[in-house]
Amino acid sequence: MCTELQDWYSGTLPCCSKTPPGQDIPIKMGDEEAKSLPIELSEKGGMENNGFVQNETFDEKEINASSQEEMPKTCVVGVNRVAPEEPVLEPYAGMPKEVLLKFSTQALYRVTREILFWLIIASAVLLVCATITIIALSPKCLDWWQAGPIYQIYPRSFKDSDMDGNGDLQGIQEKLDYIVYLNIKTIWITSFYKSPLKDLGYGAEDFYDVDPMFGSMSDFEKLLAAIHDRGLKLIMDLIPNHTSNKHRWFQLSRNRTGKYTDYYIWHDCAQAEGLVTPPNNWVSVYGNSSWQFDDVRNQCYFHQFGKEQPDLNFRNLAVQQEIHDIIKFWLDKGIDGFSFSTVKFLLEATHLRDEPQVNKSQNPEDITAYSQLYHDYTTTQVGMHDILRSFRQTMEQFSSEPGRYRFMSSDADDGEDTEATMMYYGTSFVEEADFPFNFYLINLKNLSGNSIFEAVTLWMKNMPEGKWPNWAVGNPNSARISSRVGKEYVNVINMLLLTLPGTPITYYGEEIGMENIVSEEVTFPEKSPMQWDGKLNAGFTEGNSSWLPVNPDYQSVNVEIQKTWSNSSLNLYRELTSLRNNELPIYRGWMCYIWNDSNVFVYVRELDGLKRVFMMVLNFGQESTIDLKAIVPNLPSEAFIRLSTNISNAGKAVNTEIIKTEMGEGLVLEYKTEKPVHTMEAFQENCFVAEKACYSSAFNLLYVNC
């Protein structure tokens, strides 16, 4: 065999590098060797390869003769053509699509891919099911108006910003950080509509404007923005029953102008010798006849309050629409809710019959006081609740945005008629007020453990199922706690207010124990200016005087000094609001009455699934010692004082068989138990819950089905 060909085939023949590509390589070999080579190589030319043609034959001799004539003898070598081994291809990062597809069909990768796919599908389905289950089992979240205290501000007395002696909207804005400091999330500002202020602003001259005394609409908008920037909410007063006699509607009505002719309640009055005889014996809340003669219209108009506050005619649908428009105007501004006042006076009987006398033997001509009549025809008439429900429906139009629920409350001071009060909640089918204002603690005549128990029980037992309670111990029309029951009970009453279930409402200044002004010259002693510090005018105004005198005790009873006292009313109030906001049993748990007598009122706050229990022992009488373990057999023998009206007692352990309290002292005890009171048969009649929830310690969440 010719070794040169082998060297050429292997690529090691040096001379081959001189041969241009595509040319034949001449190799000399013997005749016998040439016969064994199926391929002929020639220096000058080669046989053309026409492929394999069926039935075509070649004359071997012609081929050999032709080859011998055209080219010299060549070296023919028998070459065994061995195909090179194909390298094994492994997957690698960044492989092209063609390579990837080659592996994707292999069983190893196909099965793995399918397993992962179905695992992802199963996980997604499981996650969706778990989410649906959690949502279905989760209790209703408390809304913003349920989650914390409401702070009620009488704007004229809170803070003066322009040195005119009257509080204003800018003054409230300056003190918003104080509201945050109190752990309060909701502010309720009483009426600041444009008004002649004959009744301190409760008879509006213009429902669409701010009285200049309090500032401008621009001031209101800035205040509202500042409130929302701090995560707070704003509730406004609205008094739909009447307007000021300076209101444009009344001026048009007394002149019988167009649709305004019947915007108010007018009736003919008998006249004889210059004396006007009213249509009936109806008496205003402030006394004397509720009818006032108008010499322009030559008729009498009806007023449930002062003669400067004529009642609107709510049997006129145009009047109702006016109030709806007012509601929309302020909700469009961005306020978070309304408190509707004097709503039980919205309608009067059309027959105008005399109201029955309380003392039937009394001479009818001597009746001048509101309390001398039963007001069967001038309060809570049929249709009144329908009007309130229509207000609710208008407010619902603004509650569709998440987190922007619009709150509605109404006053419902129906005295001892608890059933009439509870009607303001509406029904399970037709919503009315989120809650009617609770006057029970304000109207207490005698303070004791028993009277507190009765006031609390009266509301809780009569409240419709699924509704939310509220509590207040002061307002702009009632004496302050200190003046009503004594300053020694201020702290324990605030402890009661902030540990009962429901929404607590604090009237400004009650958190520091302010008192009424003691002066015969002061008409509104409960509205004295807020006491901010010990400087001139208690820091209320930098002017020379205030619209009402500041209480003389302002140097010791003020915000600034109480911030520095660990045992102050202000610091206790803050501790209580913090406890309420952070402890689930107080936030939304069960309440069970344990004991009450002339001195103490004892109750617990519990939550299903949570072993931690809070027990309130509140003294509203004299010094007392009580054995609570004898009353609650499963009670631990020892509990810890979480909070006390005496700060030095906080953190101490007490023997539950001997719990001693001083006059006006309050204790918040904490203990753990496997047997909560609300599960005990003996106490089930004394237990109430508004928004039931159960706690899961395993998942650290609340659920409904306990």
Short mmCIF file of C-alpha atoms in Angstrom, two decimals, residues 109-455:
data_model
loop_
_atom_site.label_atom_id
_atom_site.label_comp_id
_atom_site.label_asym_id
_atom_site.label_seq_id
_atom_site.Cartn_x
_atom_site.Cartn_y
_atom_site.Cartn_z
CA TYR A 109 -37.40 15.69 31.49
CA ARG A 110 -40.99 15.22 30.35
CA VAL A 111 -42.09 13.46 33.55
CA THR A 112 -40.29 15.97 35.77
CA ARG A 113 -41.93 18.83 33.91
CA GLU A 114 -45.40 17.36 34.27
CA ILE A 115 -44.91 16.72 38.00
CA LEU A 116 -43.84 20.33 38.58
CA PHE A 117 -46.77 21.63 36.52
CA TRP A 118 -49.37 19.73 38.53
CA LEU A 119 -47.69 20.65 41.80
CA ILE A 120 -48.01 24.33 40.87
CA ILE A 121 -51.67 23.88 39.92
CA ALA A 122 -52.38 22.03 43.18
CA SER A 123 -50.60 24.69 45.22
CA ALA A 124 -52.54 27.47 43.53
CA VAL A 125 -55.85 25.70 44.16
CA LEU A 126 -54.86 25.06 47.77
CA LEU A 127 -53.92 28.72 48.24
CA VAL A 128 -57.22 29.91 46.78
CA CYS A 129 -59.18 27.48 48.98
CA ALA A 130 -57.23 28.55 52.08
CA THR A 131 -57.87 32.21 51.28
CA ILE A 132 -61.60 31.62 50.78
CA THR A 133 -61.74 29.63 54.02
CA ILE A 134 -59.95 32.32 56.01
CA ILE A 135 -62.25 35.00 54.59
CA ALA A 136 -65.34 32.90 55.30
CA LEU A 137 -64.29 32.14 58.86
CA SER A 138 -62.93 35.60 59.67
CA PRO A 139 -65.13 37.86 61.81
CA LYS A 140 -66.25 41.23 60.54
CA CYS A 141 -63.50 43.77 61.03
CA LEU A 142 -64.43 46.62 63.34
CA ASP A 143 -64.96 49.82 61.41
CA TRP A 144 -63.15 53.05 62.26
CA TRP A 145 -66.04 54.38 64.36
CA GLN A 146 -66.00 51.19 66.45
CA ALA A 147 -62.25 50.86 66.88
CA GLY A 148 -61.55 53.69 69.32
CA PRO A 149 -62.88 56.62 71.33
CA ILE A 150 -64.57 59.67 69.80
CA TYR A 151 -63.42 63.07 71.07
CA GLN A 152 -66.18 65.70 71.07
CA ILE A 153 -65.09 69.32 70.64
CA TYR A 154 -67.13 72.45 71.22
CA PRO A 155 -65.17 74.65 68.79
CA ARG A 156 -65.76 78.01 70.46
CA SER A 157 -64.06 76.75 73.62
CA PHE A 158 -61.22 74.58 72.36
CA LYS A 159 -58.46 76.88 71.06
CA ASP A 160 -58.40 80.49 69.84
CA SER A 161 -55.93 81.14 67.02
CA ASP A 162 -56.68 84.80 66.20
CA MET A 163 -56.78 86.35 69.69
CA ASP A 164 -60.46 87.34 69.54
CA GLY A 165 -61.33 85.22 72.58
CA ASN A 166 -63.33 82.65 70.60
CA GLY A 167 -62.11 79.21 69.65
CA ASP A 168 -61.96 78.50 65.92
CA LEU A 169 -61.14 75.91 63.29
CA GLN A 170 -57.49 76.95 62.98
CA GLY A 171 -57.18 76.51 66.74
CA ILE A 172 -58.43 72.93 66.44
CA GLN A 173 -55.89 72.30 63.68
CA GLU A 174 -53.09 73.58 65.93
CA LYS A 175 -54.02 70.98 68.55
CA LEU A 176 -54.42 67.89 66.36
CA ASP A 177 -51.18 66.43 67.70
CA TYR A 178 -52.78 66.45 71.14
CA ILE A 179 -55.64 64.31 69.79
CA VAL A 180 -53.07 61.85 68.45
CA TYR A 181 -51.30 61.97 71.83
CA LEU A 182 -54.53 60.76 73.46
CA ASN A 183 -54.59 57.67 71.14
CA ILE A 184 -57.86 58.93 69.65
CA LYS A 185 -58.76 58.44 65.99
CA THR A 186 -62.07 60.30 65.61
CA ILE A 187 -63.01 63.94 66.22
CA TRP A 188 -66.58 65.14 66.56
CA ILE A 189 -66.95 68.90 66.09
CA THR A 190 -70.27 70.41 67.16
CA SER A 191 -72.12 72.95 65.03
CA PHE A 192 -70.07 75.67 63.30
CA TYR A 193 -72.51 76.66 60.56
CA LYS A 194 -73.13 80.32 59.88
CA SER A 195 -75.56 81.38 62.60
CA PRO A 196 -76.73 84.36 64.67
CA LEU A 197 -75.52 82.25 67.66
CA LYS A 198 -78.74 82.89 69.56
CA ASP A 199 -78.58 79.26 70.64
CA LEU A 200 -74.80 78.84 70.38
CA GLY A 201 -74.99 77.90 66.71
CA TYR A 202 -77.72 75.26 66.72
CA GLY A 203 -80.04 77.34 64.53
CA ALA A 204 -78.24 77.67 61.20
CA GLU A 205 -78.56 80.74 59.01
CA ASP A 206 -76.68 78.99 56.20
CA PHE A 207 -75.97 75.24 56.17
CA TYR A 208 -73.46 75.70 53.35
CA ASP A 209 -71.08 78.09 55.09
CA VAL A 210 -68.85 78.42 58.15
CA ASP A 211 -69.64 81.10 60.69
CA PRO A 212 -67.00 83.87 60.49
CA MET A 213 -66.38 83.46 64.20
CA PHE A 214 -64.87 80.03 63.48
CA GLY A 215 -63.09 80.95 60.25
CA SER A 216 -63.82 80.37 56.59
CA MET A 217 -64.58 77.46 54.30
CA SER A 218 -60.91 77.49 53.35
CA ASP A 219 -60.01 77.07 57.04
CA PHE A 220 -62.37 74.11 57.23
CA GLU A 221 -60.85 72.46 54.16
CA LYS A 222 -57.35 72.88 55.59
CA LEU A 223 -58.49 71.42 58.91
CA LEU A 224 -60.11 68.45 57.19
CA ALA A 225 -56.96 67.77 55.15
CA ALA A 226 -54.80 67.97 58.30
CA ILE A 227 -57.15 65.56 60.11
CA HIS A 228 -56.96 63.01 57.31
CA ASP A 229 -53.19 63.43 56.97
CA ARG A 230 -52.89 62.19 60.55
CA GLY A 231 -55.11 59.20 59.89
CA LEU A 232 -58.00 60.71 61.88
CA LYS A 233 -61.70 60.93 61.04
CA LEU A 234 -64.11 63.87 61.31
CA ILE A 235 -67.76 63.82 62.36
CA MET A 236 -69.96 66.93 62.12
CA ASP A 237 -73.21 67.94 63.78
CA LEU A 238 -76.31 68.44 61.67
CA ILE A 239 -79.52 69.85 63.17
CA PRO A 240 -82.20 69.32 60.50
CA ASN A 241 -85.25 70.09 62.63
CA HIS A 242 -85.07 73.87 62.45
CA THR A 243 -83.17 76.86 61.12
CA SER A 244 -82.52 80.37 62.30
CA ASN A 245 -85.26 82.91 61.60
CA LYS A 246 -82.51 84.75 59.66
CA HIS A 247 -82.27 81.90 57.17
CA ARG A 248 -83.13 82.78 53.56
CA TRP A 249 -85.76 80.03 53.48
CA PHE A 250 -87.65 81.57 56.40
CA GLN A 251 -87.52 85.06 54.93
CA LEU A 252 -88.98 83.73 51.67
CA SER A 253 -91.57 81.64 53.52
CA ARG A 254 -92.90 84.49 55.64
CA ASN A 255 -93.42 86.39 52.38
CA ARG A 256 -95.17 83.37 50.79
CA THR A 257 -92.59 83.17 47.99
CA GLY A 258 -93.00 80.22 45.63
CA LYS A 259 -92.10 76.77 46.91
CA TYR A 260 -90.79 78.25 50.17
CA THR A 261 -94.33 79.16 51.29
CA ASP A 262 -94.73 75.84 53.13
CA TYR A 263 -91.10 75.26 54.17
CA TYR A 264 -92.13 75.97 57.77
CA ILE A 265 -95.20 75.14 59.89
CA TRP A 266 -97.63 78.02 59.73
CA HIS A 267 -101.10 78.28 61.22
CA ASP A 268 -103.69 80.93 61.83
CA CYS A 269 -103.83 82.33 65.36
CA ALA A 270 -106.90 83.85 66.95
CA GLN A 271 -106.56 87.53 67.82
CA ALA A 272 -108.67 89.52 70.21
CA GLU A 273 -107.93 92.97 71.62
CA GLY A 274 -104.31 92.75 70.53
CA LEU A 275 -103.75 89.37 72.17
CA VAL A 276 -102.74 86.33 70.14
CA THR A 277 -104.20 82.96 71.06
CA PRO A 278 -102.09 80.00 69.83
CA PRO A 279 -103.74 77.05 68.03
CA ASN A 280 -103.15 74.63 70.94
CA ASN A 281 -101.35 74.11 74.24
CA TRP A 282 -98.04 72.91 72.78
CA VAL A 283 -95.05 74.14 74.79
CA SER A 284 -91.45 74.61 73.59
CA VAL A 285 -88.50 72.86 75.20
CA TYR A 286 -87.42 76.20 76.66
CA GLY A 287 -90.88 76.89 78.07
CA ASN A 288 -93.98 78.89 77.12
CA SER A 289 -95.96 78.46 73.93
CA SER A 290 -94.28 76.91 70.94
CA TRP A 291 -96.21 79.24 68.60
CA GLN A 292 -94.92 82.68 67.63
CA PHE A 293 -96.90 85.27 65.71
CA ASP A 294 -95.25 86.78 62.62
CA ASP A 295 -96.60 90.18 61.63
CA VAL A 296 -95.28 89.88 58.06
CA ARG A 297 -97.23 86.72 57.17
CA ASN A 298 -99.89 87.46 59.79
CA GLN A 299 -99.77 83.85 61.02
CA CYS A 300 -98.10 81.91 63.80
CA TYR A 301 -95.11 79.67 63.11
CA PHE A 302 -94.20 76.64 65.19
CA HIS A 303 -90.90 76.30 67.09
CA GLN A 304 -89.96 73.42 69.39
CA PHE A 305 -87.03 75.40 70.77
CA GLY A 306 -86.44 79.17 70.85
CA LYS A 307 -88.66 81.57 68.93
CA GLU A 308 -85.58 82.39 66.79
CA GLN A 309 -85.54 78.72 65.64
CA PRO A 310 -88.62 77.99 63.52
CA ASP A 311 -89.26 74.30 62.79
CA LEU A 312 -89.01 73.11 59.22
CA ASN A 313 -92.02 71.36 57.70
CA PHE A 314 -90.72 67.84 57.01
CA ARG A 315 -94.04 66.79 55.56
CA ASN A 316 -92.98 68.88 52.59
CA LEU A 317 -90.84 66.67 50.34
CA ALA A 318 -88.96 69.72 49.04
CA VAL A 319 -87.71 70.35 52.58
CA GLN A 320 -86.50 66.77 52.88
CA GLN A 321 -84.64 67.16 49.59
CA GLU A 322 -82.95 70.31 50.90
CA ILE A 323 -81.52 68.33 53.82
CA HIS A 324 -80.35 65.57 51.47
CA ASP A 325 -78.55 68.20 49.42
CA ILE A 326 -76.86 69.55 52.55
CA ILE A 327 -75.70 66.04 53.49
CA LYS A 328 -74.25 65.54 50.00
CA PHE A 329 -72.48 68.90 50.08
CA TRP A 330 -70.48 68.12 53.22
CA LEU A 331 -69.83 64.49 52.27
CA ASP A 332 -68.46 65.76 48.97
CA LYS A 333 -66.12 67.94 51.01
CA GLY A 334 -64.78 64.72 52.53
CA ILE A 335 -66.17 64.54 56.07
CA ASP A 336 -66.53 61.04 57.52
CA GLY A 337 -69.92 61.20 59.17
CA PHE A 338 -72.80 63.09 60.74
CA SER A 339 -74.38 63.20 64.14
CA PHE A 340 -78.02 64.17 63.66
CA SER A 341 -79.47 66.13 66.57
CA THR A 342 -83.06 66.85 67.69
CA VAL A 343 -84.40 64.26 65.27
CA LYS A 344 -87.33 63.17 67.40
CA PHE A 345 -88.85 66.62 66.79
CA LEU A 346 -88.86 66.31 62.97
CA LEU A 347 -92.61 65.67 62.66
CA GLU A 348 -95.69 66.89 64.50
CA ALA A 349 -99.25 65.65 64.39
CA THR A 350 -101.29 67.41 61.74
CA HIS A 351 -104.48 67.43 63.81
CA LEU A 352 -102.97 69.97 66.27
CA ARG A 353 -104.85 68.56 69.25
CA ASP A 354 -103.78 69.61 72.75
CA GLU A 355 -101.18 67.40 74.36
CA PRO A 356 -102.26 65.64 77.58
CA GLN A 357 -101.30 67.16 80.89
CA VAL A 358 -99.09 65.32 83.35
CA ASN A 359 -101.19 66.72 86.20
CA LYS A 360 -104.76 66.61 84.99
CA SER A 361 -105.96 68.79 87.86
CA GLN A 362 -103.63 71.63 86.88
CA ASN A 363 -105.20 74.73 85.37
CA PRO A 364 -104.42 74.55 81.62
CA GLU A 365 -103.70 78.26 81.55
CA ASP A 366 -100.86 77.74 84.05
CA ILE A 367 -98.97 75.28 81.87
CA THR A 368 -95.73 76.89 80.73
CA ALA A 369 -93.04 74.24 81.35
CA TYR A 370 -92.13 71.48 78.91
CA SER A 371 -92.25 68.86 81.66
CA GLN A 372 -95.92 69.59 82.39
CA LEU A 373 -97.14 67.85 79.24
CA TYR A 374 -96.87 64.42 77.65
CA HIS A 375 -95.48 65.14 74.20
CA ASP A 376 -97.48 62.58 72.30
CA TYR A 377 -98.08 64.81 69.27
CA THR A 378 -94.80 66.66 68.90
CA THR A 379 -92.14 63.92 69.19
CA THR A 380 -91.41 60.57 67.52
CA GLN A 381 -94.32 60.71 65.10
CA VAL A 382 -95.04 58.01 62.54
CA GLY A 383 -92.79 58.61 59.54
CA MET A 384 -89.93 60.16 61.49
CA HIS A 385 -87.80 57.03 61.26
CA ASP A 386 -88.49 56.81 57.52
CA ILE A 387 -86.92 60.25 57.12
CA LEU A 388 -83.84 59.18 59.08
CA ARG A 389 -83.53 56.04 56.99
CA SER A 390 -83.61 58.14 53.86
CA PHE A 391 -80.70 60.14 55.29
CA ARG A 392 -78.90 56.84 55.81
CA GLN A 393 -79.51 55.86 52.18
CA THR A 394 -78.03 59.14 50.97
CA MET A 395 -74.95 58.58 53.11
CA GLU A 396 -74.60 55.03 51.80
CA GLN A 397 -74.01 56.49 48.34
CA PHE A 398 -70.72 57.85 49.69
CA SER A 399 -69.71 54.67 51.53
CA SER A 400 -68.90 52.44 48.55
CA GLU A 401 -65.21 53.34 48.47
CA PRO A 402 -63.15 50.93 50.63
CA GLY A 403 -62.12 52.51 53.92
CA ARG A 404 -64.47 55.46 53.45
CA TYR A 405 -67.55 54.30 55.32
CA ARG A 406 -69.69 57.30 56.31
CA PHE A 407 -70.83 57.11 59.91
CA MET A 408 -74.25 58.19 61.15
CA SER A 409 -75.44 58.68 64.71
CA SER A 410 -78.52 60.34 66.13
CA ASP A 411 -79.50 61.66 69.50
CA ALA A 412 -82.29 59.67 71.12
CA ASP A 413 -82.89 61.06 74.57
CA ASP A 414 -86.22 59.36 75.10
CA GLY A 415 -85.71 59.12 78.84
CA GLU A 416 -86.95 55.86 80.26
CA ASP A 417 -88.51 54.72 76.98
CA THR A 418 -85.72 52.32 76.09
CA GLU A 419 -87.68 50.68 73.30
CA ALA A 420 -88.10 54.03 71.55
CA THR A 421 -84.37 54.67 71.86
CA MET A 422 -83.42 51.32 70.36
CA MET A 423 -85.58 51.97 67.30
CA TYR A 424 -82.92 54.40 66.07
CA TYR A 425 -80.68 51.42 65.32
CA GLY A 426 -83.08 50.45 62.55
CA THR A 427 -83.66 46.78 61.78
CA SER A 428 -81.66 43.93 60.34
CA PHE A 429 -83.19 44.77 56.96
CA VAL A 430 -83.28 48.58 57.03
CA GLU A 431 -80.27 50.48 58.38
CA GLU A 432 -80.73 53.69 60.32
CA ALA A 433 -78.17 55.10 62.75
CA ASP A 434 -74.97 53.18 63.46
CA PHE A 435 -75.93 53.94 67.03
CA PRO A 436 -78.19 56.38 68.85
CA PHE A 437 -76.39 58.57 71.37
CA ASN A 438 -76.42 56.96 74.83
CA PHE A 439 -77.39 59.40 77.60
CA TYR A 440 -77.78 56.77 80.34
CA LEU A 441 -74.53 57.47 82.18
CA ILE A 442 -74.97 61.24 81.75
CA ASN A 443 -78.49 61.15 83.21
CA LEU A 444 -77.52 59.24 86.36
CA LYS A 445 -79.01 60.99 89.38
CA ASN A 446 -77.21 59.07 92.10
CA LEU A 447 -73.77 57.51 91.67
CA SER A 448 -73.24 54.02 93.09
CA GLY A 449 -72.13 50.60 92.00
CA ASN A 450 -75.77 49.59 91.62
CA SER A 451 -76.79 52.63 89.56
CA ILE A 452 -73.86 52.12 87.17
CA PHE A 453 -74.80 48.46 86.81
CA GLU A 454 -78.42 49.36 86.06
CA ALA A 455 -77.47 51.96 83.43
#
